[in-house]
Short mmCIF file of C-alpha atoms in Angstrom, two decimals:
data_model
loop_
_atom_site.label_atom_id
_atom_site.label_comp_id
_atom_site.label_asym_id
_atom_site.label_seq_id
_atom_site.Cartn_x
_atom_site.Cartn_y
_atom_site.Cartn_z
CA MET B 1 92.52 -29.38 -21.92
CA ALA B 2 90.62 -31.46 -19.47
CA GLU B 3 87.32 -32.79 -20.59
CA THR B 4 84.32 -33.19 -18.36
CA PRO B 5 82.95 -36.68 -18.37
CA LEU B 6 79.52 -37.06 -19.92
CA ALA B 7 78.07 -38.65 -16.80
CA GLN B 8 79.30 -35.78 -14.64
CA THR B 9 77.81 -33.23 -17.00
CA SER B 10 74.46 -35.02 -17.00
CA SER B 11 74.27 -35.14 -13.21
CA SER B 12 75.16 -31.46 -12.97
CA ASN B 13 72.39 -30.47 -15.37
CA GLN B 14 69.87 -32.58 -13.47
CA LEU B 15 70.86 -30.77 -10.25
CA GLN B 16 70.26 -27.37 -11.84
CA LEU B 17 66.86 -28.45 -13.21
CA SER B 18 65.79 -29.72 -9.82
CA GLU B 19 66.62 -26.38 -8.20
CA SER B 20 64.55 -24.28 -10.70
CA PRO B 21 60.68 -24.22 -10.55
CA PRO B 22 58.88 -26.38 -13.09
CA PRO B 23 57.39 -24.46 -16.01
CA LYS B 24 53.70 -23.54 -15.68
CA PRO B 25 51.29 -25.01 -18.23
CA TYR B 26 50.17 -22.54 -20.83
CA HIS B 27 46.52 -21.48 -20.88
CA ALA B 28 45.16 -18.94 -23.31
CA LYS B 29 43.36 -16.10 -21.60
CA ARG B 30 39.63 -16.13 -21.99
CA PRO B 31 38.31 -12.94 -23.55
CA HIS B 32 36.84 -10.61 -20.90
CA LYS B 33 34.84 -7.52 -21.44
CA LYS B 34 34.61 -5.12 -18.55
CA SER B 35 31.04 -4.16 -17.69
CA ARG B 36 30.39 -0.45 -17.72
CA SER B 37 26.64 -0.56 -17.15
CA GLY B 38 26.52 -1.74 -13.52
CA CYS B 39 24.82 0.32 -10.83
CA GLN B 40 26.64 3.13 -9.05
CA SER B 41 26.55 1.37 -5.68
CA CYS B 42 28.33 -1.74 -6.97
CA LYS B 43 30.88 0.37 -8.82
CA ALA B 44 31.65 2.33 -5.65
CA ARG B 45 32.09 -0.91 -3.67
CA LYS B 46 34.05 -2.49 -6.59
CA VAL B 47 31.89 -5.58 -6.69
CA LYS B 48 30.34 -7.36 -9.66
CA CYS B 49 26.85 -6.11 -10.52
CA ASP B 50 24.37 -8.43 -12.22
CA GLU B 51 22.76 -5.32 -13.78
CA ALA B 52 19.21 -6.45 -12.97
CA ARG B 53 16.66 -3.66 -13.31
CA PRO B 54 15.26 -1.79 -11.48
CA ILE B 55 17.31 -3.23 -8.56
CA CYS B 56 20.37 -5.42 -8.86
CA ARG B 57 20.69 -8.47 -6.62
CA THR B 58 23.46 -6.98 -4.46
CA CYS B 59 21.53 -3.78 -3.69
CA ARG B 60 18.36 -5.73 -3.03
CA LEU B 61 20.12 -7.92 -0.48
CA ARG B 62 21.82 -4.90 1.12
CA LYS B 63 18.60 -2.83 0.93
CA ALA B 64 20.67 -0.09 -0.65
CA ASP B 65 19.70 2.53 -3.22
CA CYS B 66 20.35 1.08 -6.67
CA ILE B 67 21.08 3.87 -9.14
CA TYR B 68 21.93 3.31 -12.80
CA ALA B 69 23.70 6.01 -14.78
CA ALA B 70 22.72 4.65 -18.18
CA PRO B 71 19.67 3.01 -19.78
CA PRO B 72 19.67 -0.80 -19.66
CA LYS B 73 20.87 -2.96 -22.53
CA LEU B 74 18.74 -5.78 -23.85
CA GLN B 75 19.32 -8.62 -21.47
CA LYS B 76 17.73 -11.67 -19.94
CA SER B 77 15.86 -11.32 -16.71
CA ALA B 78 18.20 -11.49 -13.73
CA ASP B 79 18.01 -14.45 -11.40
CA THR B 80 16.02 -13.26 -8.43
CA THR B 81 14.92 -15.30 -5.46
CA PRO B 82 12.90 -12.97 -3.24
CA SER B 83 10.90 -14.18 -0.31
CA SER B 84 7.52 -15.64 -1.11
CA PHE B 85 4.61 -13.33 -1.62
CA SER B 86 2.80 -14.89 1.31
CA ASP B 87 5.62 -13.76 3.60
CA SER B 88 4.40 -10.20 3.18
CA LEU B 89 0.73 -11.02 2.69
CA ASP B 90 0.49 -13.36 5.62
CA ASP B 91 -3.20 -14.01 5.20
CA GLY B 92 -2.74 -14.78 1.51
CA PRO B 93 -2.05 -12.60 -1.48
CA LEU B 94 -4.33 -9.78 -2.51
CA SER B 95 -5.20 -11.92 -5.46
CA ASN B 96 -7.85 -14.52 -6.09
CA SER B 97 -6.06 -15.90 -9.13
CA LYS B 98 -3.86 -18.95 -9.45
CA PRO B 99 -0.08 -18.42 -9.55
CA ALA B 100 0.84 -17.20 -13.00
CA ALA B 101 2.90 -19.42 -15.24
CA ALA B 102 6.15 -18.20 -16.73
CA SER B 103 5.46 -15.57 -19.36
CA PRO B 104 7.15 -12.74 -21.24
CA THR B 105 5.98 -10.43 -18.44
CA SER B 106 9.08 -11.04 -16.32
CA THR B 107 11.36 -10.27 -19.26
CA LYS B 108 9.56 -7.03 -19.99
CA LEU B 109 9.69 -6.04 -16.33
CA ALA B 110 13.44 -6.60 -16.30
CA SER B 111 13.83 -3.96 -18.98
CA ILE B 112 11.81 -1.30 -17.14
CA SER B 113 14.20 1.54 -16.49
CA SER B 114 14.65 5.23 -16.36
CA THR B 115 15.23 5.60 -20.10
CA SER B 116 12.98 8.63 -20.22
CA SER B 117 14.81 10.32 -17.36
CA VAL B 118 17.42 13.02 -17.56
CA LEU B 119 19.73 14.61 -15.06
CA CYS B 120 17.75 17.42 -13.51
CA SER B 121 19.80 18.63 -10.56
CA THR B 122 19.39 22.37 -10.99
CA PRO B 123 15.71 22.61 -9.95
CA ILE B 124 16.45 20.16 -7.12
CA LEU B 125 19.30 22.27 -5.79
CA SER B 126 17.26 25.47 -5.94
CA LEU B 127 14.42 23.73 -4.14
CA ALA B 128 16.85 22.49 -1.49
CA GLU B 129 18.08 26.04 -0.89
CA LYS B 130 14.49 27.27 -0.63
CA HIS B 131 13.80 24.70 2.09
CA SER B 132 17.16 25.31 3.82
CA VAL B 133 18.29 21.76 3.15
CA GLN B 134 21.90 20.83 2.45
CA SER B 135 22.39 19.59 -1.11
CA SER B 136 24.17 16.49 0.22
CA SER B 137 20.88 15.27 1.71
CA ILE B 138 19.06 15.22 -1.63
CA PRO B 139 17.53 11.76 -2.17
CA ALA B 140 19.61 10.03 -4.83
CA GLU B 141 16.55 8.96 -6.83
CA LEU B 142 15.60 12.61 -7.36
CA LEU B 143 18.76 13.30 -9.30
CA CYS B 144 17.14 11.57 -12.27
CA CYS B 145 13.76 13.09 -13.01
CA PRO B 146 11.35 12.80 -15.94
CA MET B 147 11.57 15.23 -18.80
CA GLY B 148 9.00 17.96 -19.15
CA ILE B 149 8.20 18.56 -15.49
CA ASP B 150 7.98 22.14 -14.25
CA GLU B 151 8.74 23.81 -10.92
CA ALA B 152 5.36 22.86 -9.41
CA ASP B 153 5.95 19.22 -10.37
CA MET B 154 9.39 19.35 -8.81
CA LYS B 155 7.95 20.83 -5.61
CA ALA B 156 5.42 17.99 -5.43
CA LEU B 157 8.09 15.37 -6.13
CA TRP B 158 10.44 16.85 -3.55
CA PHE B 159 7.73 16.89 -0.87
CA TYR B 160 6.74 13.33 -1.74
CA ALA B 161 10.31 12.03 -1.42
CA THR B 162 10.99 13.83 1.86
CA GLN B 163 7.60 13.72 3.62
CA THR B 164 4.67 11.92 1.99
CA CYS B 165 6.32 8.59 1.20
CA THR B 166 7.09 7.95 4.88
CA SER B 167 3.60 8.91 6.09
CA PHE B 168 1.49 6.87 3.68
CA SER B 169 1.15 3.93 6.07
CA THR B 170 1.83 2.95 9.66
CA VAL B 171 4.66 0.72 8.38
CA ALA B 172 7.80 2.82 8.73
CA ASP B 173 10.61 0.33 8.14
CA ASP B 174 13.43 0.94 5.67
CA GLY B 175 12.10 -1.55 3.14
CA HIS B 176 8.72 0.15 2.86
CA LYS B 177 10.39 3.56 2.69
CA TYR B 178 12.70 2.38 -0.09
CA ILE B 179 9.78 1.10 -2.17
CA MET B 180 7.71 4.24 -1.71
CA ARG B 181 10.53 6.72 -2.27
CA SER B 182 12.77 4.97 -4.78
CA LEU B 183 10.94 2.26 -6.70
CA LEU B 184 7.71 4.17 -7.32
CA VAL B 185 9.58 7.24 -8.54
CA ARG B 186 11.57 5.07 -10.94
CA TYR B 187 8.52 3.30 -12.33
CA GLY B 188 6.78 6.67 -12.79
CA PRO B 189 8.49 7.78 -16.03
CA GLU B 190 7.58 4.50 -17.73
CA SER B 191 3.96 4.69 -16.52
CA PRO B 192 3.01 8.40 -16.36
CA PHE B 193 -0.29 7.75 -14.55
CA LEU B 194 1.74 6.57 -11.53
CA LEU B 195 3.81 9.75 -11.59
CA ASP B 196 0.58 11.80 -11.69
CA SER B 197 -0.68 9.85 -8.67
CA ILE B 198 2.57 10.61 -6.83
CA PHE B 199 2.17 14.31 -7.64
CA ALA B 200 -1.48 14.22 -6.60
CA LEU B 201 -0.76 12.47 -3.30
CA SER B 202 1.99 14.93 -2.48
CA GLY B 203 -0.25 17.91 -3.32
CA LEU B 204 -3.04 16.46 -1.20
CA HIS B 205 -0.64 15.99 1.71
CA MET B 206 0.58 19.57 1.46
CA GLN B 207 -3.00 20.81 1.48
CA ARG B 208 -3.78 18.75 4.59
CA LEU B 209 -0.79 20.42 6.30
CA ASN B 210 -1.99 23.87 5.17
CA GLN B 211 1.09 24.38 3.05
CA GLN B 212 0.91 26.46 -0.09
CA PHE B 213 0.09 24.43 -3.17
CA ASP B 214 -2.14 25.31 -6.11
CA ALA B 215 -5.50 23.59 -5.52
CA LYS B 216 -6.24 23.55 -9.27
CA ARG B 217 -2.92 21.87 -9.94
CA ALA B 218 -3.65 19.25 -7.26
CA LEU B 219 -7.07 18.54 -8.81
CA SER B 220 -5.48 18.32 -12.26
CA TYR B 221 -3.06 15.69 -11.00
CA ARG B 222 -5.92 13.60 -9.61
CA VAL B 223 -7.93 13.81 -12.84
CA LYS B 224 -4.93 12.87 -15.00
CA ALA B 225 -3.98 10.03 -12.66
CA LEU B 226 -7.46 8.49 -12.76
CA ALA B 227 -7.79 8.87 -16.54
CA GLY B 228 -4.36 7.36 -17.15
CA TYR B 229 -5.03 4.55 -14.71
CA ARG B 230 -8.26 3.56 -16.44
CA LYS B 231 -6.57 3.64 -19.84
CA ALA B 232 -3.68 1.51 -18.59
CA ILE B 233 -6.10 -1.09 -17.22
CA GLU B 234 -7.93 -1.23 -20.55
CA GLU B 235 -4.69 -1.63 -22.51
CA ALA B 236 -3.21 -4.06 -19.95
CA LYS B 237 0.37 -3.68 -21.14
CA PRO B 238 2.69 -5.95 -19.11
CA GLY B 239 5.19 -3.11 -18.79
CA ASP B 240 2.60 -1.16 -16.78
CA PHE B 241 1.73 -4.01 -14.41
CA PRO B 242 4.01 -2.99 -11.50
CA ALA B 243 2.77 0.61 -11.75
CA LEU B 244 -0.86 -0.60 -11.86
CA ALA B 245 -0.38 -2.59 -8.67
CA ALA B 246 1.24 0.32 -6.83
CA ASN B 247 -1.28 2.81 -8.17
CA SER B 248 -4.22 0.74 -6.91
CA LEU B 249 -2.93 1.39 -3.38
CA LEU B 250 -2.27 5.09 -3.90
CA LEU B 251 -5.83 5.56 -5.14
CA THR B 252 -7.21 4.55 -1.74
CA ALA B 253 -5.54 7.63 -0.27
CA LEU B 254 -6.30 9.93 -3.21
CA SER B 255 -10.01 9.03 -3.23
CA SER B 256 -10.28 9.62 0.53
CA GLU B 257 -10.42 13.36 -0.18
CA HIS B 258 -14.13 12.96 -1.05
CA PHE B 259 -14.87 12.21 2.62
CA ARG B 260 -13.61 15.68 3.56
CA GLU B 261 -15.54 17.64 0.94
CA PRO B 262 -18.49 19.50 2.55
CA ASP B 263 -20.80 18.77 -0.38
CA GLY B 264 -19.48 15.27 -0.96
CA LYS B 265 -21.66 12.35 -1.96
CA GLN B 266 -23.74 10.78 0.79
CA LEU B 267 -22.57 7.26 1.74
CA TYR B 268 -19.39 7.75 -0.25
CA ILE B 269 -17.99 4.87 1.80
CA LEU B 270 -19.77 2.52 -0.60
CA ASP B 271 -17.75 3.90 -3.52
CA TRP B 272 -14.60 3.68 -1.42
CA LEU B 273 -15.27 -0.01 -0.87
CA VAL B 274 -15.08 -0.40 -4.65
CA VAL B 275 -11.69 1.34 -4.67
CA TRP B 276 -10.39 -1.20 -2.15
CA LYS B 277 -11.96 -4.04 -4.11
CA GLY B 278 -10.11 -2.65 -7.14
CA ILE B 279 -6.83 -3.71 -5.52
CA LEU B 280 -7.98 -7.33 -5.69
CA LEU B 281 -9.03 -6.94 -9.32
CA VAL B 282 -5.71 -5.38 -10.31
CA MET B 283 -3.82 -8.13 -8.49
CA ASP B 284 -5.77 -10.69 -10.51
CA LEU B 285 -4.63 -8.93 -13.66
CA VAL B 286 -1.02 -8.38 -12.60
CA SER B 287 -0.34 -11.74 -10.85
CA LYS B 288 1.60 -12.46 -7.70
CA SER B 289 4.86 -13.31 -9.46
CA THR B 290 4.98 -9.98 -11.27
CA VAL B 291 4.60 -8.04 -8.03
CA VAL B 292 7.39 -10.06 -6.43
CA GLU B 293 9.71 -9.58 -9.42
CA SER B 294 9.07 -5.85 -9.42
CA GLY B 295 10.17 -5.55 -5.79
CA LEU B 296 6.84 -3.98 -4.75
CA ASN B 297 5.50 -6.86 -2.67
CA GLY B 298 6.42 -5.08 0.57
CA LEU B 299 3.64 -2.57 -0.12
CA PHE B 300 1.03 -5.31 0.17
CA PHE B 301 1.85 -6.46 3.68
CA ARG B 302 -1.16 -7.35 5.83
CA PRO B 303 -0.93 -8.57 9.45
CA LYS B 304 -2.20 -12.04 10.24
CA SER B 305 -5.72 -12.37 11.62
CA ASP B 306 -6.84 -15.28 13.78
CA VAL B 307 -10.50 -14.83 12.89
CA GLU B 308 -11.64 -17.89 14.83
CA LYS B 309 -10.09 -16.61 18.02
CA ALA B 310 -11.37 -13.13 17.23
CA ALA B 311 -14.95 -14.42 17.15
CA ALA B 312 -14.98 -14.26 20.96
CA TYR B 313 -14.56 -10.48 20.75
CA ILE B 314 -17.61 -9.79 18.59
CA PRO B 315 -20.11 -7.64 20.55
CA SER B 316 -23.09 -9.79 21.52
CA HIS B 317 -25.68 -7.35 20.17
CA LEU B 318 -24.15 -7.66 16.71
CA LEU B 319 -24.38 -11.43 16.90
CA LEU B 320 -28.00 -10.99 17.92
CA LEU B 321 -28.47 -8.72 14.91
CA ILE B 322 -27.51 -11.60 12.61
CA SER B 323 -29.00 -14.54 14.50
CA SER B 324 -32.41 -12.85 14.54
CA ILE B 325 -32.71 -12.84 10.72
CA SER B 326 -35.79 -14.86 9.82
CA PRO B 327 -36.06 -17.10 6.75
CA SER B 328 -38.52 -14.64 5.21
CA ASP B 329 -36.07 -11.75 5.50
CA PRO B 330 -34.37 -10.67 2.22
CA GLU B 331 -31.03 -10.77 4.07
CA TYR B 332 -31.44 -14.39 5.24
CA PRO B 333 -29.13 -15.81 2.49
CA LEU B 334 -26.41 -13.45 3.76
CA ARG B 335 -26.29 -14.79 7.32
CA GLU B 336 -23.06 -16.78 6.89
CA THR B 337 -21.46 -13.87 5.02
CA TYR B 338 -22.34 -11.52 7.87
CA VAL B 339 -20.92 -13.92 10.47
CA GLN B 340 -17.65 -14.16 8.55
CA THR B 341 -17.51 -10.37 8.27
CA LEU B 342 -18.12 -9.99 12.00
CA LYS B 343 -15.10 -12.21 12.69
CA TYR B 344 -12.90 -9.66 10.94
CA LEU B 345 -14.54 -6.93 12.99
CA GLY B 346 -13.79 -9.05 16.06
CA SER B 347 -10.11 -9.08 15.09
CA LEU B 348 -10.05 -5.28 15.45
CA TYR B 349 -11.69 -5.49 18.88
CA MET B 350 -9.14 -8.15 19.86
CA ASP B 351 -6.26 -5.92 18.75
CA LEU B 352 -7.65 -3.00 20.73
CA ALA B 353 -8.07 -5.17 23.84
CA GLN B 354 -4.39 -6.09 23.59
CA GLY B 355 -3.44 -2.44 23.28
CA PRO B 356 -3.31 -0.01 20.33
CA SER B 357 -0.34 -0.60 18.04
CA PRO B 358 0.87 0.15 14.49
CA MET B 359 -0.19 -3.37 13.50
CA MET B 360 -3.73 -2.70 14.74
CA SER B 361 -3.82 0.47 12.66
CA LEU B 362 -2.51 -1.37 9.60
CA ARG B 363 -5.06 -4.15 10.04
CA THR B 364 -7.80 -1.53 10.26
CA ILE B 365 -6.62 0.28 7.14
CA THR B 366 -6.46 -2.91 5.09
CA ILE B 367 -9.56 -4.57 6.55
CA PHE B 368 -11.67 -4.04 3.43
CA THR B 369 -9.31 -6.27 1.45
CA PHE B 370 -10.25 -9.17 3.73
CA LEU B 371 -14.03 -8.86 3.69
CA PRO B 372 -16.14 -11.24 1.58
CA SER B 373 -17.21 -9.88 -1.79
CA LEU B 374 -20.81 -10.79 -0.98
CA TYR B 375 -20.69 -8.50 2.03
CA ILE B 376 -19.38 -5.58 -0.04
CA ASP B 377 -22.13 -6.20 -2.59
CA ALA B 378 -24.74 -6.28 0.19
CA ALA B 379 -23.51 -2.96 1.57
CA ARG B 380 -23.67 -1.38 -1.87
CA MET B 381 -27.23 -2.68 -2.18
CA LEU B 382 -27.97 -0.76 1.05
CA ARG B 383 -28.85 -3.84 3.06
CA PRO B 384 -29.50 -2.49 6.59
CA ARG B 385 -27.48 -5.06 8.54
CA ALA B 386 -24.53 -4.64 6.18
CA LEU B 387 -24.64 -0.89 6.83
CA VAL B 388 -24.84 -1.40 10.61
CA ILE B 389 -21.70 -3.54 10.51
CA LEU B 390 -20.02 -1.00 8.23
CA ALA B 391 -20.68 1.70 10.83
CA TYR B 392 -18.59 -0.29 13.33
CA PHE B 393 -15.73 -0.55 10.86
CA ALA B 394 -16.02 3.22 10.41
CA THR B 395 -15.64 3.64 14.18
CA PHE B 396 -12.25 1.92 13.98
CA PHE B 397 -11.28 4.08 11.02
CA LYS B 398 -11.94 7.11 13.18
CA LEU B 399 -9.81 5.53 15.89
CA VAL B 400 -6.75 5.24 13.61
CA GLN B 401 -7.16 8.55 11.77
CA TRP B 402 -4.55 10.06 14.08
CA SER B 403 -2.01 7.54 12.75
CA VAL B 404 -2.32 8.28 9.01
CA TRP B 405 -3.13 11.74 7.68
CA TRP B 406 -5.24 10.69 4.68
CA LEU B 407 -7.70 8.82 6.93
CA GLU B 408 -8.85 12.04 8.58
CA GLY B 409 -12.61 12.43 8.23
CA VAL B 410 -13.21 8.95 6.78
CA GLY B 411 -14.71 7.57 9.99
CA ASP B 412 -16.73 10.64 10.99
CA ARG B 413 -18.24 11.12 7.55
CA THR B 414 -19.20 7.45 7.26
CA LEU B 415 -20.69 7.31 10.75
CA ARG B 416 -22.81 10.39 10.12
CA ASP B 417 -24.04 9.15 6.74
CA ILE B 418 -25.03 5.70 8.01
CA CYS B 419 -26.67 6.96 11.19
CA LEU B 420 -28.74 9.39 9.13
CA TYR B 421 -29.65 6.80 6.50
CA LEU B 422 -30.90 3.94 8.68
CA ASP B 423 -34.32 4.38 10.28
CA ALA B 424 -35.46 3.86 13.88
CA ARG B 425 -35.60 0.06 13.58
CA TRP B 426 -31.81 -0.11 13.51
CA ARG B 427 -31.01 2.56 16.10
CA PRO B 428 -30.71 0.09 19.00
CA PHE B 429 -27.72 -1.41 17.20
CA LEU B 430 -26.12 1.95 16.42
CA GLN B 431 -25.49 3.17 19.95
CA VAL B 432 -21.72 2.77 19.65
CA PRO B 433 -21.49 4.53 16.26
CA PHE B 434 -23.58 7.41 17.65
CA ALA B 435 -21.31 7.65 20.70
CA ALA B 436 -18.25 7.52 18.43
CA LEU B 437 -19.51 10.61 16.59
CA ASP B 438 -19.20 12.60 19.81
CA ALA B 439 -15.76 11.26 20.74
CA GLN B 440 -13.13 13.96 20.47
CA ASP B 441 -9.92 12.04 21.08
CA HIS B 442 -8.32 8.64 20.71
CA SER B 443 -8.59 7.55 24.36
CA GLN B 444 -12.28 8.45 24.65
CA LEU B 445 -13.12 6.52 21.50
CA ALA B 446 -11.04 3.52 22.58
CA LYS B 447 -12.92 3.42 25.88
CA ILE B 448 -16.27 3.39 24.06
CA LEU B 449 -15.16 0.47 21.90
CA LEU B 450 -13.62 -1.53 24.76
CA GLU B 451 -16.81 -1.23 26.79
CA ASP B 452 -18.75 -2.44 23.75
CA ALA B 453 -16.51 -5.50 23.42
CA ASN B 454 -17.88 -6.74 26.76
CA GLY B 455 -21.21 -7.35 25.05
CA VAL B 456 -24.75 -6.06 25.52
CA THR B 457 -27.54 -8.32 26.76
CA SER B 458 -30.43 -7.14 24.61
CA PRO B 459 -31.46 -4.42 22.17
CA GLU B 460 -34.13 -3.31 24.66
CA SER B 461 -31.42 -2.20 27.07
CA LEU B 462 -29.93 -0.11 24.29
CA MET B 463 -33.21 1.75 23.84
CA MET B 464 -33.10 3.14 27.37
CA GLY B 465 -32.11 6.78 27.14
CA PHE B 466 -31.56 6.43 23.39
CA ASP B 467 -34.47 8.67 22.43
CA VAL B 468 -33.02 11.42 24.61
CA GLN B 469 -29.67 11.10 22.79
CA ILE B 470 -31.35 11.30 19.40
CA GLY B 471 -33.31 14.37 20.42
CA GLN B 472 -30.15 16.13 21.55
CA LYS B 473 -28.49 15.53 18.18
CA GLY B 474 -31.39 16.98 16.23
CA GLY B 475 -32.23 16.35 12.60
CA CYS B 476 -31.82 12.62 12.91
CA CYS B 477 -35.52 11.94 12.50
CA GLU B 478 -35.39 12.83 8.80
CA ILE B 479 -33.97 9.49 7.75
CA LEU B 480 -34.53 7.73 4.46
CA ASP B 481 -36.24 4.35 4.64
CA ALA B 482 -34.00 1.33 4.17
CA HIS B 483 -34.86 -1.97 2.57
#
């Protein structure tokens, strides 16, 4: 039997080894646990979800609805890098405080969720059928509703999600709509006062549209919302901070109902100024970083104002009103405050001169958040010049009332109250507010304001024919004396 030489055998084996792939190095598999608590959107797209609450990073970037099927587990706050707060509040944040340092607040906010929510699709579906709406168009966030709400609550919530949330402001982009419809509804169960405010705002909207809704129920919502809001401010629980910030804005609309009540308080505008000032106070409590982390910063958008450029649009008779203050006048220390306030008024005139727009309406609506605190205090002290200037702001509120439903009556009521309160000494400076009271439509009122922006040479020229106008109105002679 022939034997194979050893050398030949060795070379043959080497040839076979060279033709076969080299063995892969062995690595033990790292343990992996599949996440089952991601949001529904990420699961549907089969992408990794960071499980941040209330909105995961992926959904926030895609501006998609972020729905969780289960309560959150204890976890660290997700890494979020939203745009700076000043990107939405271009003239600075609605806060006078310094940026907050890192605190447990962000961790607590990360755990805010819909743990008190349950699947409540049956009332939703019946409501959809009642309104002839296909069940497929039901907003996803309404499929998880708080426990203990009845049919009237569901009606209010449905109307809010389909109508009210998109008509709250002149900003109608998808981001604002998402915050109003999705985020606020999700924060509601954790902070019931916010949910009551949502119900109240929806009920108020239905009443303005002459739709059937129990007036007593609507009033009950408002009372509960205010009481819960005050209590939440006193307790100052970090978990309520996002809801407090959002609620401070909703209250501006809810409290506007007092302007439309026939027996409402005279000069209610002075109380409304406090409501707007409350936004600043709440923002001091909540902090800028908390609002950004909560995803609500889009609600606080304010258009930029070039107040120095706007100074050229201030009506000359209003500048004369301030420049004529003598050193012996009690309002003399307020001269600089009044000038600064008039610059913000000039920004509204400048917007109108460039043509009415949603941004002009938004600047008008948020104008009280810009005004100096000293001016607001002066108005509440019934300083005559402060009230004269306030009447001009009220004229612009009347101009934009056709843009936002809850502003209806704010301008007219304020104009009437101020014109009745100030005596004859101030009537030369109130010609435009008096004319605005008679304006019946947007174009007529805009014309009155644009003509005023051209300036008036002297208060004496305003007096010509003014007595005739007062006599035609009737009842304006019975005016309380001002300071």
